[in-house]
PDB file of N, CA and C in Angstrom:
ATOM      1  N   UNK Q  16       0.841  -1.184   0.000  1.00 51.00           N
ATOM      2  CA  UNK Q  16       0.000   0.000   0.000  1.00 51.00           C
ATOM      3  C   UNK Q  16       0.889   1.251   0.000  1.00 51.00           C
ATOM      4  N   UNK Q  17       1.886   1.299   0.840  1.00 58.00           N
ATOM      5  CA  UNK Q  17       2.918   2.345   0.853  1.00 58.00           C
ATOM      6  C   UNK Q  17       2.386   3.770   0.755  1.00 58.00           C
ATOM      7  N   UNK Q  18       1.153   4.013   1.213  1.00 74.00           N
ATOM      8  CA  UNK Q  18       0.637   5.365   1.263  1.00 74.00           C
ATOM      9  C   UNK Q  18       0.040   5.912  -0.013  1.00 74.00           C
ATOM     10  N   UNK Q  19       0.071   5.160  -1.102  1.00 82.00           N
ATOM     11  CA  UNK Q  19      -0.469   5.662  -2.366  1.00 82.00           C
ATOM     12  C   UNK Q  19      -1.938   6.060  -2.228  1.00 82.00           C
ATOM     13  N   UNK Q  20      -2.663   5.321  -1.426  1.00 88.00           N
ATOM     14  CA  UNK Q  20      -4.085   5.611  -1.217  1.00 88.00           C
ATOM     15  C   UNK Q  20      -4.352   6.082   0.207  1.00 88.00           C
ATOM     16  N   UNK Q  21      -3.354   6.687   0.819  1.00 91.00           N
ATOM     17  CA  UNK Q  21      -3.489   7.204   2.167  1.00 91.00           C
ATOM     18  C   UNK Q  21      -3.033   6.201   3.204  1.00 91.00           C
ATOM     19  N   UNK Q  22      -3.055   6.606   4.457  1.00 93.00           N
ATOM     20  CA  UNK Q  22      -2.614   5.712   5.532  1.00 93.00           C
ATOM     21  C   UNK Q  22      -3.512   4.489   5.657  1.00 93.00           C
ATOM     22  N   UNK Q  23      -2.894   3.362   5.877  1.00 93.00           N
ATOM     23  CA  UNK Q  23      -3.583   2.090   6.057  1.00 93.00           C
ATOM     24  C   UNK Q  23      -4.325   2.095   7.389  1.00 93.00           C
ATOM     25  N   UNK Q  24      -5.587   1.680   7.378  1.00 96.00           N
ATOM     26  CA  UNK Q  24      -6.388   1.583   8.598  1.00 96.00           C
ATOM     27  C   UNK Q  24      -6.495   0.113   9.003  1.00 96.00           C
ATOM     28  N   UNK Q  25      -5.524  -0.333   9.783  1.00 96.00           N
ATOM     29  CA  UNK Q  25      -5.460  -1.746  10.174  1.00 96.00           C
ATOM     30  C   UNK Q  25      -6.688  -2.182  10.968  1.00 96.00           C
ATOM     31  N   UNK Q  26      -7.240  -1.293  11.795  1.00 97.00           N
ATOM     32  CA  UNK Q  26      -8.397  -1.658  12.618  1.00 97.00           C
ATOM     33  C   UNK Q  26      -9.672  -1.849  11.807  1.00 97.00           C
ATOM     34  N   UNK Q  27      -9.663  -1.422  10.550  1.00 98.00           N
ATOM     35  CA  UNK Q  27     -10.840  -1.570   9.690  1.00 98.00           C
ATOM     36  C   UNK Q  27     -10.550  -2.471   8.489  1.00 98.00           C
ATOM     37  N   UNK Q  28      -9.435  -3.188   8.546  1.00 98.00           N
ATOM     38  CA  UNK Q  28      -9.032  -4.079   7.459  1.00 98.00           C
ATOM     39  C   UNK Q  28      -9.000  -5.511   7.984  1.00 98.00           C
ATOM     40  N   UNK Q  29      -9.454  -6.440   7.152  1.00 98.00           N
ATOM     41  CA  UNK Q  29      -9.593  -7.824   7.608  1.00 98.00           C
ATOM     42  C   UNK Q  29      -9.143  -8.802   6.536  1.00 98.00           C
ATOM     43  N   UNK Q  30      -8.748  -9.996   6.982  1.00 98.00           N
ATOM     44  CA  UNK Q  30      -8.372 -11.061   6.058  1.00 98.00           C
ATOM     45  C   UNK Q  30      -9.086 -12.349   6.453  1.00 98.00           C
ATOM     46  N   UNK Q  31      -9.292 -13.208   5.466  1.00 98.00           N
ATOM     47  CA  UNK Q  31      -9.787 -14.566   5.695  1.00 98.00           C
ATOM     48  C   UNK Q  31      -8.619 -15.495   5.396  1.00 98.00           C
ATOM     49  N   UNK Q  32      -8.396 -16.437   6.289  1.00 98.00           N
ATOM     50  CA  UNK Q  32      -7.256 -17.343   6.164  1.00 98.00           C
ATOM     51  C   UNK Q  32      -7.757 -18.777   6.118  1.00 98.00           C
ATOM     52  N   UNK Q  33      -7.176 -19.554   5.232  1.00 97.00           N
ATOM     53  CA  UNK Q  33      -7.427 -20.993   5.160  1.00 97.00           C
ATOM     54  C   UNK Q  33      -6.081 -21.675   5.369  1.00 97.00           C
ATOM     55  N   UNK Q  34      -5.914 -22.288   6.529  1.00 97.00           N
ATOM     56  CA  UNK Q  34      -4.614 -22.872   6.861  1.00 97.00           C
ATOM     57  C   UNK Q  34      -3.601 -21.763   7.084  1.00 97.00           C
ATOM     58  N   UNK Q  35      -2.584 -21.728   6.249  1.00 96.00           N
ATOM     59  CA  UNK Q  35      -1.573 -20.676   6.354  1.00 96.00           C
ATOM     60  C   UNK Q  35      -1.639 -19.708   5.171  1.00 96.00           C
ATOM     61  N   UNK Q  36      -2.770 -19.712   4.474  1.00 97.00           N
ATOM     62  CA  UNK Q  36      -2.912 -18.916   3.249  1.00 97.00           C
ATOM     63  C   UNK Q  36      -4.002 -17.856   3.406  1.00 97.00           C
ATOM     64  N   UNK Q  37      -3.673 -16.609   3.083  1.00 97.00           N
ATOM     65  CA  UNK Q  37      -4.702 -15.567   3.023  1.00 97.00           C
ATOM     66  C   UNK Q  37      -5.494 -15.789   1.741  1.00 97.00           C
ATOM     67  N   UNK Q  38      -6.816 -15.932   1.877  1.00 98.00           N
ATOM     68  CA  UNK Q  38      -7.645 -16.231   0.716  1.00 98.00           C
ATOM     69  C   UNK Q  38      -8.551 -15.069   0.314  1.00 98.00           C
ATOM     70  N   UNK Q  39      -8.715 -14.097   1.213  1.00 98.00           N
ATOM     71  CA  UNK Q  39      -9.517 -12.924   0.888  1.00 98.00           C
ATOM     72  C   UNK Q  39      -9.120 -11.795   1.833  1.00 98.00           C
ATOM     73  N   UNK Q  40      -9.316 -10.555   1.363  1.00 98.00           N
ATOM     74  CA  UNK Q  40      -8.943  -9.407   2.193  1.00 98.00           C
ATOM     75  C   UNK Q  40      -9.806  -8.203   1.856  1.00 98.00           C
ATOM     76  N   UNK Q  41     -10.034  -7.408   2.879  1.00 98.00           N
ATOM     77  CA  UNK Q  41     -10.700  -6.114   2.765  1.00 98.00           C
ATOM     78  C   UNK Q  41      -9.739  -5.106   3.389  1.00 98.00           C
ATOM     79  N   UNK Q  42      -9.128  -4.268   2.558  1.00 96.00           N
ATOM     80  CA  UNK Q  42      -8.096  -3.340   3.019  1.00 96.00           C
ATOM     81  C   UNK Q  42      -8.591  -1.905   2.901  1.00 96.00           C
ATOM     82  N   UNK Q  43      -8.599  -1.200   4.022  1.00 97.00           N
ATOM     83  CA  UNK Q  43      -9.157   0.147   4.092  1.00 97.00           C
ATOM     84  C   UNK Q  43      -8.042   1.150   4.396  1.00 97.00           C
ATOM     85  N   UNK Q  44      -8.121   2.301   3.740  1.00 96.00           N
ATOM     86  CA  UNK Q  44      -7.186   3.396   3.972  1.00 96.00           C
ATOM     87  C   UNK Q  44      -7.970   4.672   4.264  1.00 96.00           C
ATOM     88  N   UNK Q  45      -7.244   5.694   4.645  1.00 95.00           N
ATOM     89  CA  UNK Q  45      -7.836   7.019   4.832  1.00 95.00           C
ATOM     90  C   UNK Q  45      -7.288   7.903   3.713  1.00 95.00           C
ATOM     91  N   UNK Q  46      -8.115   8.124   2.702  1.00 94.00           N
ATOM     92  CA  UNK Q  46      -7.688   8.857   1.521  1.00 94.00           C
ATOM     93  C   UNK Q  46      -8.439  10.186   1.465  1.00 94.00           C
ATOM     94  N   UNK Q  47      -7.689  11.265   1.443  1.00 92.00           N
ATOM     95  CA  UNK Q  47      -8.284  12.601   1.432  1.00 92.00           C
ATOM     96  C   UNK Q  47      -9.319  12.749   2.550  1.00 92.00           C
ATOM     97  N   UNK Q  48      -8.956  12.246   3.722  1.00 93.00           N
ATOM     98  CA  UNK Q  48      -9.761  12.326   4.946  1.00 93.00           C
ATOM     99  C   UNK Q  48     -11.065  11.534   4.882  1.00 93.00           C
ATOM    100  N   UNK Q  49     -11.150  10.565   3.954  1.00 96.00           N
ATOM    101  CA  UNK Q  49     -12.328   9.706   3.845  1.00 96.00           C
ATOM    102  C   UNK Q  49     -11.885   8.252   3.850  1.00 96.00           C
ATOM    103  N   UNK Q  50     -12.685   7.401   4.485  1.00 97.00           N
ATOM    104  CA  UNK Q  50     -12.389   5.975   4.480  1.00 97.00           C
ATOM    105  C   UNK Q  50     -12.584   5.433   3.064  1.00 97.00           C
ATOM    106  N   UNK Q  51     -11.566   4.727   2.587  1.00 97.00           N
ATOM    107  CA  UNK Q  51     -11.570   4.182   1.223  1.00 97.00           C
ATOM    108  C   UNK Q  51     -11.337   2.681   1.282  1.00 97.00           C
ATOM    109  N   UNK Q  52     -12.223   1.925   0.656  1.00 97.00           N
ATOM    110  CA  UNK Q  52     -11.974   0.499   0.474  1.00 97.00           C
ATOM    111  C   UNK Q  52     -10.973   0.398  -0.672  1.00 97.00           C
ATOM    112  N   UNK Q  53      -9.699   0.350  -0.310  1.00 95.00           N
ATOM    113  CA  UNK Q  53      -8.631   0.394  -1.312  1.00 95.00           C
ATOM    114  C   UNK Q  53      -8.501  -0.920  -2.072  1.00 95.00           C
ATOM    115  N   UNK Q  54      -8.760  -2.031  -1.387  1.00 94.00           N
ATOM    116  CA  UNK Q  54      -8.683  -3.346  -2.019  1.00 94.00           C
ATOM    117  C   UNK Q  54      -9.711  -4.276  -1.392  1.00 94.00           C
ATOM    118  N   UNK Q  55     -10.401  -4.996  -2.227  1.00 95.00           N
ATOM    119  CA  UNK Q  55     -11.250  -6.107  -1.803  1.00 95.00           C
ATOM    120  C   UNK Q  55     -10.898  -7.245  -2.754  1.00 95.00           C
ATOM    121  N   UNK Q  56     -10.167  -8.217  -2.249  1.00 95.00           N
ATOM    122  CA  UNK Q  56      -9.629  -9.262  -3.124  1.00 95.00           C
ATOM    123  C   UNK Q  56      -9.928 -10.645  -2.558  1.00 95.00           C
ATOM    124  N   UNK Q  57     -10.101 -11.589  -3.467  1.00 96.00           N
ATOM    125  CA  UNK Q  57     -10.314 -12.980  -3.075  1.00 96.00           C
ATOM    126  C   UNK Q  57      -9.588 -13.875  -4.064  1.00 96.00           C
ATOM    127  N   UNK Q  58      -8.883 -14.866  -3.535  1.00 97.00           N
ATOM    128  CA  UNK Q  58      -8.216 -15.876  -4.357  1.00 97.00           C
ATOM    129  C   UNK Q  58      -9.273 -16.509  -5.271  1.00 97.00           C
ATOM    130  N   UNK Q  59      -8.981 -16.675  -6.555  1.00 95.00           N
ATOM    131  CA  UNK Q  59      -9.978 -17.249  -7.473  1.00 95.00           C
ATOM    132  C   UNK Q  59     -10.549 -18.591  -7.009  1.00 95.00           C
ATOM    133  N   UNK Q  60      -9.756 -19.398  -6.325  1.00 96.00           N
ATOM    134  CA  UNK Q  60     -10.245 -20.695  -5.847  1.00 96.00           C
ATOM    135  C   UNK Q  60     -11.253 -20.556  -4.713  1.00 96.00           C
ATOM    136  N   UNK Q  61     -11.388 -19.364  -4.146  1.00 97.00           N
ATOM    137  CA  UNK Q  61     -12.275 -19.140  -3.006  1.00 97.00           C
ATOM    138  C   UNK Q  61     -13.414 -18.161  -3.327  1.00 97.00           C
ATOM    139  N   UNK Q  62     -13.521 -17.756  -4.571  1.00 93.00           N
ATOM    140  CA  UNK Q  62     -14.562 -16.808  -4.945  1.00 93.00           C
ATOM    141  C   UNK Q  62     -15.937 -17.465  -4.913  1.00 93.00           C
ATOM    142  N   UNK Q  63     -16.955 -16.607  -4.822  1.00 92.00           N
ATOM    143  CA  UNK Q  63     -18.369 -17.012  -4.821  1.00 92.00           C
ATOM    144  C   UNK Q  63     -18.747 -17.757  -3.544  1.00 92.00           C
ATOM    145  N   UNK Q  64     -18.041 -17.473  -2.444  1.00 95.00           N
ATOM    146  CA  UNK Q  64     -18.357 -18.084  -1.153  1.00 95.00           C
ATOM    147  C   UNK Q  64     -18.783 -17.033  -0.126  1.00 95.00           C
ATOM    148  N   UNK Q  65     -18.842 -15.784  -0.542  1.00 95.00           N
ATOM    149  CA  UNK Q  65     -19.261 -14.725   0.361  1.00 95.00           C
ATOM    150  C   UNK Q  65     -18.160 -14.141   1.228  1.00 95.00           C
ATOM    151  N   UNK Q  66     -16.927 -14.548   0.996  1.00 97.00           N
ATOM    152  CA  UNK Q  66     -15.823 -14.078   1.836  1.00 97.00           C
ATOM    153  C   UNK Q  66     -15.624 -12.573   1.741  1.00 97.00           C
ATOM    154  N   UNK Q  67     -15.561 -12.057   0.534  1.00 96.00           N
ATOM    155  CA  UNK Q  67     -15.323 -10.616   0.364  1.00 96.00           C
ATOM    156  C   UNK Q  67     -16.446  -9.811   1.005  1.00 96.00           C
ATOM    157  N   UNK Q  68     -17.674 -10.233   0.813  1.00 96.00           N
ATOM    158  CA  UNK Q  68     -18.807  -9.534   1.410  1.00 96.00           C
ATOM    159  C   UNK Q  68     -18.726  -9.505   2.926  1.00 96.00           C
ATOM    160  N   UNK Q  69     -18.383 -10.641   3.515  1.00 98.00           N
ATOM    161  CA  UNK Q  69     -18.253 -10.705   4.974  1.00 98.00           C
ATOM    162  C   UNK Q  69     -17.151  -9.768   5.467  1.00 98.00           C
ATOM    163  N   UNK Q  70     -16.020  -9.775   4.789  1.00 98.00           N
ATOM    164  CA  UNK Q  70     -14.903  -8.931   5.217  1.00 98.00           C
ATOM    165  C   UNK Q  70     -15.220  -7.450   5.045  1.00 98.00           C
ATOM    166  N   UNK Q  71     -15.886  -7.096   3.962  1.00 98.00           N
ATOM    167  CA  UNK Q  71     -16.269  -5.691   3.760  1.00 98.00           C
ATOM    168  C   UNK Q  71     -17.255  -5.266   4.838  1.00 98.00           C
ATOM    169  N   UNK Q  72     -18.188  -6.134   5.193  1.00 98.00           N
ATOM    170  CA  UNK Q  72     -19.132  -5.809   6.267  1.00 98.00           C
ATOM    171  C   UNK Q  72     -18.401  -5.634   7.598  1.00 98.00           C
ATOM    172  N   UNK Q  73     -17.390  -6.443   7.847  1.00 98.00           N
ATOM    173  CA  UNK Q  73     -16.591  -6.275   9.056  1.00 98.00           C
ATOM    174  C   UNK Q  73     -15.878  -4.924   9.036  1.00 98.00           C
ATOM    175  N   UNK Q  74     -15.367  -4.540   7.875  1.00 98.00           N
ATOM    176  CA  UNK Q  74     -14.718  -3.233   7.743  1.00 98.00           C
ATOM    177  C   UNK Q  74     -15.713  -2.113   8.011  1.00 98.00           C
ATOM    178  N   UNK Q  75     -16.900  -2.237   7.446  1.00 98.00           N
ATOM    179  CA  UNK Q  75     -17.929  -1.221   7.649  1.00 98.00           C
ATOM    180  C   UNK Q  75     -18.304  -1.110   9.121  1.00 98.00           C
ATOM    181  N   UNK Q  76     -18.436  -2.239   9.794  1.00 98.00           N
ATOM    182  CA  UNK Q  76     -18.794  -2.243  11.215  1.00 98.00           C
ATOM    183  C   UNK Q  76     -17.679  -1.599  12.046  1.00 98.00           C
ATOM    184  N   UNK Q  77     -16.439  -1.935  11.759  1.00 98.00           N
ATOM    185  CA  UNK Q  77     -15.310  -1.361  12.495  1.00 98.00           C
ATOM    186  C   UNK Q  77     -15.246   0.152  12.305  1.00 98.00           C
ATOM    187  N   UNK Q  78     -15.499   0.614  11.092  1.00 98.00           N
ATOM    188  CA  UNK Q  78     -15.511   2.054  10.829  1.00 98.00           C
ATOM    189  C   UNK Q  78     -16.647   2.720  11.607  1.00 98.00           C
ATOM    190  N   UNK Q  79     -17.820   2.117  11.578  1.00 97.00           N
ATOM    191  CA  UNK Q  79     -18.978   2.663  12.288  1.00 97.00           C
ATOM    192  C   UNK Q  79     -18.675   2.790  13.784  1.00 97.00           C
ATOM    193  N   UNK Q  80     -18.074   1.750  14.340  1.00 97.00           N
ATOM    194  CA  UNK Q  80     -17.737   1.772  15.770  1.00 97.00           C
ATOM    195  C   UNK Q  80     -16.685   2.835  16.081  1.00 97.00           C
ATOM    196  N   UNK Q  81     -15.897   3.209  15.085  1.00 96.00           N
ATOM    197  CA  UNK Q  81     -14.890   4.258  15.257  1.00 96.00           C
ATOM    198  C   UNK Q  81     -15.454   5.647  14.950  1.00 96.00           C
ATOM    199  N   UNK Q  82     -16.762   5.711  14.660  1.00 97.00           N
ATOM    200  CA  UNK Q  82     -17.401   6.994  14.389  1.00 97.00           C
ATOM    201  C   UNK Q  82     -17.330   7.446  12.947  1.00 97.00           C
ATOM    202  N   UNK Q  83     -16.992   6.537  12.049  1.00 97.00           N
ATOM    203  CA  UNK Q  83     -16.913   6.861  10.623  1.00 97.00           C
ATOM    204  C   UNK Q  83     -18.120   6.229   9.935  1.00 97.00           C
ATOM    205  N   UNK Q  84     -18.983   7.062   9.373  1.00 95.00           N
ATOM    206  CA  UNK Q  84     -20.254   6.561   8.845  1.00 95.00           C
ATOM    207  C   UNK Q  84     -20.262   6.327   7.342  1.00 95.00           C
ATOM    208  N   UNK Q  85     -19.163   6.646   6.653  1.00 96.00           N
ATOM    209  CA  UNK Q  85     -19.127   6.452   5.201  1.00 96.00           C
ATOM    210  C   UNK Q  85     -17.863   5.711   4.796  1.00 96.00           C
ATOM    211  N   UNK Q  86     -18.022   4.845   3.808  1.00 97.00           N
ATOM    212  CA  UNK Q  86     -16.914   4.123   3.194  1.00 97.00           C
ATOM    213  C   UNK Q  86     -17.065   4.272   1.694  1.00 97.00           C
ATOM    214  N   UNK Q  87     -15.996   4.704   1.063  1.00 97.00           N
ATOM    215  CA  UNK Q  87     -16.011   4.914  -0.381  1.00 97.00           C
ATOM    216  C   UNK Q  87     -15.162   3.857  -1.072  1.00 97.00           C
ATOM    217  N   UNK Q  88     -15.409   3.664  -2.358  1.00 96.00           N
ATOM    218  CA  UNK Q  88     -14.570   2.806  -3.183  1.00 96.00           C
ATOM    219  C   UNK Q  88     -14.650   3.299  -4.613  1.00 96.00           C
ATOM    220  N   UNK Q  89     -13.716   2.847  -5.407  1.00 94.00           N
ATOM    221  CA  UNK Q  89     -13.701   3.164  -6.831  1.00 94.00           C
ATOM    222  C   UNK Q  89     -13.690   1.833  -7.570  1.00 94.00           C
ATOM    223  N   UNK Q  90     -14.593   1.708  -8.532  1.00 93.00           N
ATOM    224  CA  UNK Q  90     -14.670   0.476  -9.314  1.00 93.00           C
ATOM    225  C   UNK Q  90     -14.995   0.855 -10.759  1.00 93.00           C
ATOM    226  N   UNK Q  91     -14.427   0.125 -11.694  1.00 92.00           N
ATOM    227  CA  UNK Q  91     -14.689   0.407 -13.101  1.00 92.00           C
ATOM    228  C   UNK Q  91     -16.077  -0.107 -13.487  1.00 92.00           C
ATOM    229  N   UNK Q  92     -16.719   0.611 -14.386  1.00 89.00           N
ATOM    230  CA  UNK Q  92     -18.034   0.213 -14.888  1.00 89.00           C
ATOM    231  C   UNK Q  92     -17.910  -1.161 -15.537  1.00 89.00           C
ATOM    232  N   UNK Q  93     -18.821  -2.036 -15.198  1.00 90.00           N
ATOM    233  CA  UNK Q  93     -18.827  -3.374 -15.770  1.00 90.00           C
ATOM    234  C   UNK Q  93     -18.088  -4.406 -14.928  1.00 90.00           C
ATOM    235  N   UNK Q  94     -17.408  -3.970 -13.889  1.00 91.00           N
ATOM    236  CA  UNK Q  94     -16.726  -4.903 -13.002  1.00 91.00           C
ATOM    237  C   UNK Q  94     -17.782  -5.757 -12.312  1.00 91.00           C
ATOM    238  N   UNK Q  95     -17.640  -7.090 -12.348  1.00 89.00           N
ATOM    239  CA  UNK Q  95     -18.639  -7.955 -11.719  1.00 89.00           C
ATOM    240  C   UNK Q  95     -18.832  -7.683 -10.227  1.00 89.00           C
ATOM    241  N   UNK Q  96     -17.849  -7.113  -9.565  1.00 91.00           N
ATOM    242  CA  UNK Q  96     -17.952  -6.819  -8.137  1.00 91.00           C
ATOM    243  C   UNK Q  96     -18.993  -5.734  -7.858  1.00 91.00           C
ATOM    244  N   UNK Q  97     -19.427  -5.010  -8.879  1.00 93.00           N
ATOM    245  CA  UNK Q  97     -20.440  -3.969  -8.684  1.00 93.00           C
ATOM    246  C   UNK Q  97     -21.699  -4.545  -8.037  1.00 93.00           C
ATOM    247  N   UNK Q  98     -22.071  -5.759  -8.388  1.00 92.00           N
ATOM    248  CA  UNK Q  98     -23.260  -6.385  -7.805  1.00 92.00           C
ATOM    249  C   UNK Q  98     -23.086  -6.583  -6.301  1.00 92.00           C
ATOM    250  N   UNK Q  99     -21.910  -7.038  -5.900  1.00 94.00           N
ATOM    251  CA  UNK Q  99     -21.622  -7.215  -4.479  1.00 94.00           C
ATOM    252  C   UNK Q  99     -21.701  -5.877  -3.762  1.00 94.00           C
ATOM    253  N   UNK Q 100     -21.056  -4.857  -4.301  1.00 95.00           N
ATOM    254  CA  UNK Q 100     -21.049  -3.549  -3.659  1.00 95.00           C
ATOM    255  C   UNK Q 100     -22.464  -2.988  -3.538  1.00 95.00           C
ATOM    256  N   UNK Q 101     -23.279  -3.191  -4.540  1.00 94.00           N
ATOM    257  CA  UNK Q 101     -24.667  -2.730  -4.496  1.00 94.00           C
ATOM    258  C   UNK Q 101     -25.442  -3.446  -3.381  1.00 94.00           C
ATOM    259  N   UNK Q 102     -25.256  -4.765  -3.269  1.00 94.00           N
ATOM    260  CA  UNK Q 102     -25.923  -5.533  -2.207  1.00 94.00           C
ATOM    261  C   UNK Q 102     -25.506  -5.064  -0.814  1.00 94.00           C
ATOM    262  N   UNK Q 103     -24.276  -4.568  -0.704  1.00 95.00           N
ATOM    263  CA  UNK Q 103     -23.769  -4.105   0.587  1.00 95.00           C
ATOM    264  C   UNK Q 103     -24.182  -2.666   0.893  1.00 95.00           C
ATOM    265  N   UNK Q 104     -24.900  -2.032  -0.048  1.00 94.00           N
ATOM    266  CA  UNK Q 104     -25.414  -0.682   0.201  1.00 94.00           C
ATOM    267  C   UNK Q 104     -24.620   0.448  -0.417  1.00 94.00           C
ATOM    268  N   UNK Q 105     -23.573   0.128  -1.167  1.00 95.00           N
ATOM    269  CA  UNK Q 105     -22.818   1.184  -1.853  1.00 95.00           C
ATOM    270  C   UNK Q 105     -23.679   1.766  -2.964  1.00 95.00           C
ATOM    271  N   UNK Q 106     -23.524   3.052  -3.194  1.00 92.00           N
ATOM    272  CA  UNK Q 106     -24.286   3.766  -4.217  1.00 92.00           C
ATOM    273  C   UNK Q 106     -23.334   4.423  -5.195  1.00 92.00           C
ATOM    274  N   UNK Q 107     -23.748   4.538  -6.427  1.00 88.00           N
ATOM    275  CA  UNK Q 107     -22.973   5.236  -7.451  1.00 88.00           C
ATOM    276  C   UNK Q 107     -23.086   6.725  -7.227  1.00 88.00           C
ATOM    277  N   UNK Q 108     -21.975   7.410  -7.198  1.00 85.00           N
ATOM    278  CA  UNK Q 108     -21.974   8.879  -7.028  1.00 85.00           C
ATOM    279  C   UNK Q 108     -21.706   9.553  -8.359  1.00 85.00           C
TER     280      UNK Q 108
END
């Protein structure tokens, strides 16, 4: 991450582990004073199991508990993840 998208927010970032392997992650930063979902990734062998959605919800809950009521992300039009983000309550701005 190295600060390209702002400081890493470890308390609002989560990973799913299978054995000794990270299989999914929700990584949040503080970009321009706003919480940014900088990365939501899942190993292809573990996709379609709800892992990313669960981790993003954990990130949202952690932010809420810290007094941050908004989480932003950037996604390209047509990205299949748009459906997941919509189900989680993200809106197009």
